[in-house]
């Protein structure tokens, strides 16, 4: 197996590395360097602006939707170099890496025009509604339902282990839209607004360290527009597998480099 990169990928690697060296704070690559408190907060604000100016946010997206149109190989190299440098990508993993590319793959042009610019600009935050109390590894056994009522879907049920639900503007979720179909066939992939007081309740799950990154989410006649189905009614299983493919895509292939870097620092 040949694990070397083609010359054009290595040239792109050099471009990214140079950009990182020019834009990260002085001393970033020195042993023991660390940002604290207000300095760290200011870096996070400034860094997102620099990523936007450099075009590195959602860089694998097509140019017509604001990206650079990177190839798969270029996107891997991009993730590798950011990981080597310990430089953060933008924090909205659910929007940038999961639902955005899924909308690009399966969404209507109207959905792309509505949601992709907001994701690109960081104007909309997302969470993922797949797992349920009795539907984890057997996800297709999910019970959350969505019933069409005129021009809206009415959603009832519960999701669990929902990261960042307390901050999200939208949740991309799986719901059963045809209870008579076999369990993999009657599921749809919906984009649901989270700000529905009295209809959507978020309950934090407190971890042993006191943090509450995960949540339970309860839907009581929550609603979303009829057109917010991605990939067609009852095709949610296939669409969801696309999302999971992105979750385990180029960023996952290089995440080990961040662990490797941390391990070296602690050695």
PDB file of C-alpha atoms in Angstrom:
ATOM      1  CA  UNK A   1       0.000   0.000   0.000  1.00  0.00           C
ATOM      2  CA  UNK A   2       1.369   3.411  -1.011  1.00  0.00           C
ATOM      3  CA  UNK A   3       0.708   5.892   1.817  1.00  0.00           C
ATOM      4  CA  UNK A   4       2.563   8.794   0.247  1.00  0.00           C
ATOM      5  CA  UNK A   5       0.677  11.898  -0.849  1.00  0.00           C
ATOM      6  CA  UNK A   6       0.732  13.250  -4.405  1.00  0.00           C
ATOM      7  CA  UNK A   7       2.834  16.379  -5.032  1.00  0.00           C
ATOM      8  CA  UNK A   8      -0.213  18.654  -5.308  1.00  0.00           C
ATOM      9  CA  UNK A   9      -1.405  17.534  -1.853  1.00  0.00           C
ATOM     10  CA  UNK A  10       1.996  18.267  -0.349  1.00  0.00           C
ATOM     11  CA  UNK A  11       1.994  21.708  -1.972  1.00  0.00           C
ATOM     12  CA  UNK A  12      -1.418  22.353  -0.402  1.00  0.00           C
ATOM     13  CA  UNK A  13      -0.051  21.124   2.944  1.00  0.00           C
ATOM     14  CA  UNK A  14       2.716  23.706   2.750  1.00  0.00           C
ATOM     15  CA  UNK A  15       0.161  26.437   2.025  1.00  0.00           C
ATOM     16  CA  UNK A  16      -1.890  25.512   5.101  1.00  0.00           C
ATOM     17  CA  UNK A  17       1.161  25.198   7.343  1.00  0.00           C
ATOM     18  CA  UNK A  18       2.416  28.618   6.257  1.00  0.00           C
ATOM     19  CA  UNK A  19      -0.995  30.157   6.910  1.00  0.00           C
ATOM     20  CA  UNK A  20      -1.113  28.622  10.401  1.00  0.00           C
ATOM     21  CA  UNK A  21       2.381  29.860  11.238  1.00  0.00           C
ATOM     22  CA  UNK A  22       1.442  33.357  10.070  1.00  0.00           C
ATOM     23  CA  UNK A  23      -1.882  33.528  11.916  1.00  0.00           C
ATOM     24  CA  UNK A  24      -1.483  31.660  15.203  1.00  0.00           C
ATOM     25  CA  UNK A  25      -0.287  33.715  18.209  1.00  0.00           C
ATOM     26  CA  UNK A  26       3.425  34.214  18.791  1.00  0.00           C
ATOM     27  CA  UNK A  27       4.810  31.352  20.848  1.00  0.00           C
ATOM     28  CA  UNK A  28       2.028  28.924  19.882  1.00  0.00           C
ATOM     29  CA  UNK A  29       4.491  26.229  18.823  1.00  0.00           C
ATOM     30  CA  UNK A  30       6.753  26.628  21.885  1.00  0.00           C
ATOM     31  CA  UNK A  31       6.785  23.973  24.608  1.00  0.00           C
ATOM     32  CA  UNK A  32       4.534  24.916  27.502  1.00  0.00           C
ATOM     33  CA  UNK A  33       2.641  27.628  25.621  1.00  0.00           C
ATOM     34  CA  UNK A  34      -0.872  28.152  26.977  1.00  0.00           C
ATOM     35  CA  UNK A  35      -3.582  30.785  26.738  1.00  0.00           C
ATOM     36  CA  UNK A  36      -5.611  31.506  29.857  1.00  0.00           C
ATOM     37  CA  UNK A  37      -8.697  33.425  30.929  1.00  0.00           C
ATOM     38  CA  UNK A  38      -9.514  36.561  28.969  1.00  0.00           C
ATOM     39  CA  UNK A  39      -6.590  35.958  26.628  1.00  0.00           C
ATOM     40  CA  UNK A  40      -8.106  32.607  25.629  1.00  0.00           C
ATOM     41  CA  UNK A  41     -11.563  34.130  25.107  1.00  0.00           C
ATOM     42  CA  UNK A  42     -10.138  36.847  22.884  1.00  0.00           C
ATOM     43  CA  UNK A  43      -8.186  34.287  20.871  1.00  0.00           C
ATOM     44  CA  UNK A  44     -11.350  32.279  20.227  1.00  0.00           C
ATOM     45  CA  UNK A  45     -13.156  35.387  18.948  1.00  0.00           C
ATOM     46  CA  UNK A  46     -10.272  36.501  16.758  1.00  0.00           C
ATOM     47  CA  UNK A  47      -9.566  32.994  15.478  1.00  0.00           C
ATOM     48  CA  UNK A  48     -13.025  32.484  13.995  1.00  0.00           C
ATOM     49  CA  UNK A  49     -12.613  35.750  12.079  1.00  0.00           C
ATOM     50  CA  UNK A  50      -9.243  34.609  10.766  1.00  0.00           C
ATOM     51  CA  UNK A  51     -10.688  31.249   9.711  1.00  0.00           C
ATOM     52  CA  UNK A  52     -13.444  33.057   7.839  1.00  0.00           C
ATOM     53  CA  UNK A  53     -10.975  35.383   6.133  1.00  0.00           C
ATOM     54  CA  UNK A  54      -8.787  32.431   5.166  1.00  0.00           C
ATOM     55  CA  UNK A  55     -11.762  30.513   3.799  1.00  0.00           C
ATOM     56  CA  UNK A  56     -11.064  27.510   6.036  1.00  0.00           C
ATOM     57  CA  UNK A  57     -14.587  27.215   7.483  1.00  0.00           C
ATOM     58  CA  UNK A  58     -16.519  24.568   5.549  1.00  0.00           C
ATOM     59  CA  UNK A  59     -13.680  24.604   3.008  1.00  0.00           C
ATOM     60  CA  UNK A  60     -14.773  21.277   1.501  1.00  0.00           C
ATOM     61  CA  UNK A  61     -18.153  22.729   0.506  1.00  0.00           C
ATOM     62  CA  UNK A  62     -18.678  23.671  -3.163  1.00  0.00           C
ATOM     63  CA  UNK A  63     -17.660  27.196  -4.104  1.00  0.00           C
ATOM     64  CA  UNK A  64     -21.235  28.124  -5.022  1.00  0.00           C
ATOM     65  CA  UNK A  65     -22.202  27.568  -1.383  1.00  0.00           C
ATOM     66  CA  UNK A  66     -19.285  29.479   0.118  1.00  0.00           C
ATOM     67  CA  UNK A  67     -16.585  26.804   0.383  1.00  0.00           C
ATOM     68  CA  UNK A  68     -13.305  26.252  -1.424  1.00  0.00           C
ATOM     69  CA  UNK A  69     -14.452  23.080  -3.171  1.00  0.00           C
ATOM     70  CA  UNK A  70     -11.641  21.018  -1.660  1.00  0.00           C
ATOM     71  CA  UNK A  71     -11.155  17.450  -2.810  1.00  0.00           C
ATOM     72  CA  UNK A  72     -11.310  14.608  -0.288  1.00  0.00           C
ATOM     73  CA  UNK A  73      -7.496  14.442  -0.246  1.00  0.00           C
ATOM     74  CA  UNK A  74      -7.187  18.203   0.290  1.00  0.00           C
ATOM     75  CA  UNK A  75      -9.712  18.070   3.124  1.00  0.00           C
ATOM     76  CA  UNK A  76      -7.731  15.305   4.819  1.00  0.00           C
ATOM     77  CA  UNK A  77      -4.549  17.359   4.502  1.00  0.00           C
ATOM     78  CA  UNK A  78      -6.352  20.402   5.911  1.00  0.00           C
ATOM     79  CA  UNK A  79      -7.480  18.436   8.962  1.00  0.00           C
ATOM     80  CA  UNK A  80      -4.039  16.883   9.374  1.00  0.00           C
ATOM     81  CA  UNK A  81      -2.246  20.212   9.461  1.00  0.00           C
ATOM     82  CA  UNK A  82      -4.689  21.824  11.878  1.00  0.00           C
ATOM     83  CA  UNK A  83      -4.323  18.749  14.109  1.00  0.00           C
ATOM     84  CA  UNK A  84      -0.503  18.833  13.911  1.00  0.00           C
ATOM     85  CA  UNK A  85      -0.532  22.479  14.955  1.00  0.00           C
ATOM     86  CA  UNK A  86      -3.139  21.948  17.682  1.00  0.00           C
ATOM     87  CA  UNK A  87      -5.131  24.722  16.012  1.00  0.00           C
ATOM     88  CA  UNK A  88      -8.883  24.623  16.557  1.00  0.00           C
ATOM     89  CA  UNK A  89     -11.327  24.456  13.723  1.00  0.00           C
ATOM     90  CA  UNK A  90     -14.581  26.279  14.355  1.00  0.00           C
ATOM     91  CA  UNK A  91     -16.492  24.684  17.210  1.00  0.00           C
ATOM     92  CA  UNK A  92     -19.832  24.087  15.442  1.00  0.00           C
ATOM     93  CA  UNK A  93     -19.193  20.435  14.626  1.00  0.00           C
ATOM     94  CA  UNK A  94     -22.895  19.649  14.179  1.00  0.00           C
ATOM     95  CA  UNK A  95     -23.478  22.391  11.637  1.00  0.00           C
ATOM     96  CA  UNK A  96     -20.188  22.454   9.754  1.00  0.00           C
ATOM     97  CA  UNK A  97     -19.430  18.728   9.674  1.00  0.00           C
ATOM     98  CA  UNK A  98     -22.750  16.897   9.999  1.00  0.00           C
ATOM     99  CA  UNK A  99     -25.974  18.604   8.952  1.00  0.00           C
ATOM    100  CA  UNK A 100     -24.443  21.089   6.491  1.00  0.00           C
ATOM    101  CA  UNK A 101     -22.847  18.412   4.282  1.00  0.00           C
ATOM    102  CA  UNK A 102     -25.994  16.296   4.643  1.00  0.00           C
ATOM    103  CA  UNK A 103     -28.105  19.158   3.316  1.00  0.00           C
ATOM    104  CA  UNK A 104     -25.613  19.565   0.476  1.00  0.00           C
ATOM    105  CA  UNK A 105     -26.024  15.874  -0.377  1.00  0.00           C
ATOM    106  CA  UNK A 106     -29.780  15.442   0.112  1.00  0.00           C
ATOM    107  CA  UNK A 107     -31.408  18.846   0.539  1.00  0.00           C
ATOM    108  CA  UNK A 108     -33.577  20.737  -1.899  1.00  0.00           C
ATOM    109  CA  UNK A 109     -32.215  23.936  -3.380  1.00  0.00           C
ATOM    110  CA  UNK A 110     -34.622  25.847  -1.120  1.00  0.00           C
ATOM    111  CA  UNK A 111     -33.173  24.094   1.950  1.00  0.00           C
ATOM    112  CA  UNK A 112     -29.642  24.839   0.801  1.00  0.00           C
ATOM    113  CA  UNK A 113     -30.427  28.519   0.304  1.00  0.00           C
ATOM    114  CA  UNK A 114     -32.152  28.762   3.678  1.00  0.00           C
ATOM    115  CA  UNK A 115     -29.738  26.898   5.932  1.00  0.00           C
ATOM    116  CA  UNK A 116     -26.251  26.786   4.392  1.00  0.00           C
ATOM    117  CA  UNK A 117     -25.475  30.536   4.516  1.00  0.00           C
ATOM    118  CA  UNK A 118     -26.518  30.632   8.183  1.00  0.00           C
ATOM    119  CA  UNK A 119     -24.304  27.651   8.990  1.00  0.00           C
ATOM    120  CA  UNK A 120     -21.386  29.157   7.079  1.00  0.00           C
ATOM    121  CA  UNK A 121     -21.693  32.486   8.938  1.00  0.00           C
ATOM    122  CA  UNK A 122     -22.126  30.835  12.335  1.00  0.00           C
ATOM    123  CA  UNK A 123     -25.581  32.361  12.753  1.00  0.00           C
ATOM    124  CA  UNK A 124     -27.351  29.095  13.623  1.00  0.00           C
ATOM    125  CA  UNK A 125     -26.379  26.370  16.111  1.00  0.00           C
ATOM    126  CA  UNK A 126     -27.411  22.725  15.822  1.00  0.00           C
ATOM    127  CA  UNK A 127     -27.769  19.555  17.837  1.00  0.00           C
ATOM    128  CA  UNK A 128     -28.376  15.954  16.760  1.00  0.00           C
ATOM    129  CA  UNK A 129     -31.523  14.005  17.705  1.00  0.00           C
ATOM    130  CA  UNK A 130     -30.875  10.348  16.915  1.00  0.00           C
ATOM    131  CA  UNK A 131     -30.542   8.298  20.134  1.00  0.00           C
ATOM    132  CA  UNK A 132     -33.538   7.527  22.340  1.00  0.00           C
ATOM    133  CA  UNK A 133     -33.800   5.818  25.752  1.00  0.00           C
ATOM    134  CA  UNK A 134     -34.519   2.440  24.137  1.00  0.00           C
ATOM    135  CA  UNK A 135     -32.980   3.100  20.721  1.00  0.00           C
ATOM    136  CA  UNK A 136     -29.223   3.396  20.875  1.00  0.00           C
ATOM    137  CA  UNK A 137     -27.350   0.743  18.917  1.00  0.00           C
ATOM    138  CA  UNK A 138     -30.708  -0.345  17.467  1.00  0.00           C
ATOM    139  CA  UNK A 139     -31.491   3.138  16.235  1.00  0.00           C
ATOM    140  CA  UNK A 140     -34.141   2.002  13.758  1.00  0.00           C
ATOM    141  CA  UNK A 141     -36.389   1.003  16.681  1.00  0.00           C
ATOM    142  CA  UNK A 142     -36.929   4.681  17.537  1.00  0.00           C
ATOM    143  CA  UNK A 143     -40.372   5.737  18.758  1.00  0.00           C
ATOM    144  CA  UNK A 144     -40.398   9.522  18.284  1.00  0.00           C
ATOM    145  CA  UNK A 145     -43.225  10.245  15.843  1.00  0.00           C
ATOM    146  CA  UNK A 146     -43.964  12.964  13.318  1.00  0.00           C
ATOM    147  CA  UNK A 147     -47.503  13.302  11.964  1.00  0.00           C
ATOM    148  CA  UNK A 148     -48.395  15.652   9.145  1.00  0.00           C
ATOM    149  CA  UNK A 149     -50.941  18.320  10.093  1.00  0.00           C
ATOM    150  CA  UNK A 150     -51.575  20.566   7.106  1.00  0.00           C
ATOM    151  CA  UNK A 151     -48.284  22.298   6.317  1.00  0.00           C
ATOM    152  CA  UNK A 152     -46.510  21.185   9.499  1.00  0.00           C
ATOM    153  CA  UNK A 153     -45.120  18.069  11.104  1.00  0.00           C
ATOM    154  CA  UNK A 154     -46.253  17.488  14.694  1.00  0.00           C
ATOM    155  CA  UNK A 155     -43.526  15.731  16.693  1.00  0.00           C
ATOM    156  CA  UNK A 156     -43.860  13.750  19.926  1.00  0.00           C
ATOM    157  CA  UNK A 157     -41.261  11.681  21.730  1.00  0.00           C
ATOM    158  CA  UNK A 158     -37.913  11.842  23.468  1.00  0.00           C
ATOM    159  CA  UNK A 159     -34.244  11.986  22.530  1.00  0.00           C
ATOM    160  CA  UNK A 160     -31.302  11.381  24.851  1.00  0.00           C
ATOM    161  CA  UNK A 161     -27.549  12.088  25.010  1.00  0.00           C
ATOM    162  CA  UNK A 162     -28.208  15.198  22.919  1.00  0.00           C
ATOM    163  CA  UNK A 163     -25.024  17.252  23.007  1.00  0.00           C
ATOM    164  CA  UNK A 164     -25.370  21.057  23.109  1.00  0.00           C
ATOM    165  CA  UNK A 165     -29.186  20.924  22.984  1.00  0.00           C
ATOM    166  CA  UNK A 166     -29.349  23.724  25.556  1.00  0.00           C
ATOM    167  CA  UNK A 167     -27.680  26.086  23.092  1.00  0.00           C
ATOM    168  CA  UNK A 168     -29.060  24.902  19.756  1.00  0.00           C
ATOM    169  CA  UNK A 169     -31.376  26.827  17.451  1.00  0.00           C
ATOM    170  CA  UNK A 170     -32.250  23.690  15.438  1.00  0.00           C
ATOM    171  CA  UNK A 171     -32.140  19.946  15.911  1.00  0.00           C
ATOM    172  CA  UNK A 172     -31.791  17.508  13.019  1.00  0.00           C
ATOM    173  CA  UNK A 173     -33.706  14.469  14.156  1.00  0.00           C
ATOM    174  CA  UNK A 174     -35.095  11.132  13.065  1.00  0.00           C
ATOM    175  CA  UNK A 175     -38.809  10.517  13.566  1.00  0.00           C
ATOM    176  CA  UNK A 176     -41.173   7.748  12.578  1.00  0.00           C
ATOM    177  CA  UNK A 177     -43.480   9.074   9.864  1.00  0.00           C
ATOM    178  CA  UNK A 178     -44.985   5.760   8.779  1.00  0.00           C
ATOM    179  CA  UNK A 179     -45.704   3.425  11.717  1.00  0.00           C
ATOM    180  CA  UNK A 180     -47.016   0.738   9.345  1.00  0.00           C
ATOM    181  CA  UNK A 181     -43.720   0.444   7.456  1.00  0.00           C
ATOM    182  CA  UNK A 182     -40.851  -1.830   8.444  1.00  0.00           C
ATOM    183  CA  UNK A 183     -38.675  -0.139  11.022  1.00  0.00           C
ATOM    184  CA  UNK A 184     -35.946   1.022   8.622  1.00  0.00           C
ATOM    185  CA  UNK A 185     -38.423   2.300   6.026  1.00  0.00           C
ATOM    186  CA  UNK A 186     -40.827   4.554   7.944  1.00  0.00           C
ATOM    187  CA  UNK A 187     -38.320   7.116   9.258  1.00  0.00           C
ATOM    188  CA  UNK A 188     -37.817  10.716   8.112  1.00  0.00           C
ATOM    189  CA  UNK A 189     -35.006  13.208   8.732  1.00  0.00           C
ATOM    190  CA  UNK A 190     -36.413  16.531   9.965  1.00  0.00           C
ATOM    191  CA  UNK A 191     -34.960  19.972  10.689  1.00  0.00           C
ATOM    192  CA  UNK A 192     -36.825  21.221  13.761  1.00  0.00           C
ATOM    193  CA  UNK A 193     -36.539  24.649  15.455  1.00  0.00           C
ATOM    194  CA  UNK A 194     -35.651  24.278  19.136  1.00  0.00           C
ATOM    195  CA  UNK A 195     -37.140  27.539  20.428  1.00  0.00           C
ATOM    196  CA  UNK A 196     -40.646  26.223  21.061  1.00  0.00           C
ATOM    197  CA  UNK A 197     -41.496  26.939  24.730  1.00  0.00           C
ATOM    198  CA  UNK A 198     -43.934  24.409  26.139  1.00  0.00           C
ATOM    199  CA  UNK A 199     -43.367  22.072  23.199  1.00  0.00           C
ATOM    200  CA  UNK A 200     -39.668  21.255  23.526  1.00  0.00           C
ATOM    201  CA  UNK A 201     -38.053  20.725  26.925  1.00  0.00           C
ATOM    202  CA  UNK A 202     -34.322  20.261  27.426  1.00  0.00           C
ATOM    203  CA  UNK A 203     -33.207  18.534  30.635  1.00  0.00           C
ATOM    204  CA  UNK A 204     -29.469  18.381  31.375  1.00  0.00           C
ATOM    205  CA  UNK A 205     -27.803  15.080  32.255  1.00  0.00           C
ATOM    206  CA  UNK A 206     -25.291  15.850  34.990  1.00  0.00           C
ATOM    207  CA  UNK A 207     -21.991  14.004  34.680  1.00  0.00           C
ATOM    208  CA  UNK A 208     -19.789  12.873  37.615  1.00  0.00           C
ATOM    209  CA  UNK A 209     -17.618  15.991  37.181  1.00  0.00           C
ATOM    210  CA  UNK A 210     -20.673  18.240  37.457  1.00  0.00           C
ATOM    211  CA  UNK A 211     -20.769  19.189  33.771  1.00  0.00           C
ATOM    212  CA  UNK A 212     -23.926  18.863  31.670  1.00  0.00           C
ATOM    213  CA  UNK A 213     -22.837  18.589  28.062  1.00  0.00           C
ATOM    214  CA  UNK A 214     -25.500  15.945  27.310  1.00  0.00           C
ATOM    215  CA  UNK A 215     -29.248  16.361  27.578  1.00  0.00           C
ATOM    216  CA  UNK A 216     -32.606  14.686  27.339  1.00  0.00           C
ATOM    217  CA  UNK A 217     -34.966  16.417  24.920  1.00  0.00           C
ATOM    218  CA  UNK A 218     -38.740  15.995  25.141  1.00  0.00           C
ATOM    219  CA  UNK A 219     -41.126  16.854  22.293  1.00  0.00           C
ATOM    220  CA  UNK A 220     -44.780  17.581  23.104  1.00  0.00           C
ATOM    221  CA  UNK A 221     -46.584  18.479  19.874  1.00  0.00           C
ATOM    222  CA  UNK A 222     -43.496  20.323  18.629  1.00  0.00           C
ATOM    223  CA  UNK A 223     -43.754  21.539  15.055  1.00  0.00           C
ATOM    224  CA  UNK A 224     -41.662  22.145  11.981  1.00  0.00           C
ATOM    225  CA  UNK A 225     -42.595  23.098   8.406  1.00  0.00           C
ATOM    226  CA  UNK A 226     -43.630  20.340   6.045  1.00  0.00           C
ATOM    227  CA  UNK A 227     -40.769  21.216   3.708  1.00  0.00           C
ATOM    228  CA  UNK A 228     -38.156  20.592   6.429  1.00  0.00           C
ATOM    229  CA  UNK A 229     -37.838  16.919   5.509  1.00  0.00           C
ATOM    230  CA  UNK A 230     -34.349  16.230   4.117  1.00  0.00           C
ATOM    231  CA  UNK A 231     -34.060  13.572   1.419  1.00  0.00           C
ATOM    232  CA  UNK A 232     -37.756  12.796   1.132  1.00  0.00           C
ATOM    233  CA  UNK A 233     -40.419  11.391   3.454  1.00  0.00           C
ATOM    234  CA  UNK A 234     -39.611   7.917   4.851  1.00  0.00           C
ATOM    235  CA  UNK A 235     -36.047   8.046   3.498  1.00  0.00           C
ATOM    236  CA  UNK A 236     -34.501   9.135   6.784  1.00  0.00           C
ATOM    237  CA  UNK A 237     -32.521   5.971   7.387  1.00  0.00           C
ATOM    238  CA  UNK A 238     -30.444   6.478   4.257  1.00  0.00           C
ATOM    239  CA  UNK A 239     -30.010  10.184   4.966  1.00  0.00           C
ATOM    240  CA  UNK A 240     -28.953   9.463   8.560  1.00  0.00           C
ATOM    241  CA  UNK A 241     -26.295   7.035   7.355  1.00  0.00           C
ATOM    242  CA  UNK A 242     -24.908   9.835   5.207  1.00  0.00           C
ATOM    243  CA  UNK A 243     -24.658  12.037   8.306  1.00  0.00           C
ATOM    244  CA  UNK A 244     -22.898   9.274  10.232  1.00  0.00           C
ATOM    245  CA  UNK A 245     -20.482   8.883   7.327  1.00  0.00           C
ATOM    246  CA  UNK A 246     -19.548  12.555   7.645  1.00  0.00           C
ATOM    247  CA  UNK A 247     -19.147  12.116  11.405  1.00  0.00           C
ATOM    248  CA  UNK A 248     -16.541   9.436  10.723  1.00  0.00           C
ATOM    249  CA  UNK A 249     -15.046  11.215   7.726  1.00  0.00           C
ATOM    250  CA  UNK A 250     -11.908  13.257   7.168  1.00  0.00           C
ATOM    251  CA  UNK A 251     -11.871  14.858  10.609  1.00  0.00           C
ATOM    252  CA  UNK A 252     -12.064  11.429  12.262  1.00  0.00           C
ATOM    253  CA  UNK A 253      -9.205  10.112  10.127  1.00  0.00           C
ATOM    254  CA  UNK A 254      -6.912  12.749  11.602  1.00  0.00           C
ATOM    255  CA  UNK A 255      -8.203  13.090  15.173  1.00  0.00           C
ATOM    256  CA  UNK A 256      -5.510  10.656  16.304  1.00  0.00           C
ATOM    257  CA  UNK A 257      -2.925  13.331  15.546  1.00  0.00           C
ATOM    258  CA  UNK A 258      -4.398  15.563  18.249  1.00  0.00           C
ATOM    259  CA  UNK A 259      -4.224  12.675  20.736  1.00  0.00           C
ATOM    260  CA  UNK A 260      -0.655  11.976  19.616  1.00  0.00           C
ATOM    261  CA  UNK A 261       0.296  15.611  20.146  1.00  0.00           C
ATOM    262  CA  UNK A 262      -1.246  15.683  23.624  1.00  0.00           C
ATOM    263  CA  UNK A 263       0.495  12.419  24.535  1.00  0.00           C
ATOM    264  CA  UNK A 264       3.878  13.843  23.533  1.00  0.00           C
ATOM    265  CA  UNK A 265       3.280  16.936  25.632  1.00  0.00           C
ATOM    266  CA  UNK A 266       2.488  14.805  28.694  1.00  0.00           C
ATOM    267  CA  UNK A 267       5.399  12.423  28.201  1.00  0.00           C
TER     268      UNK A 267
END
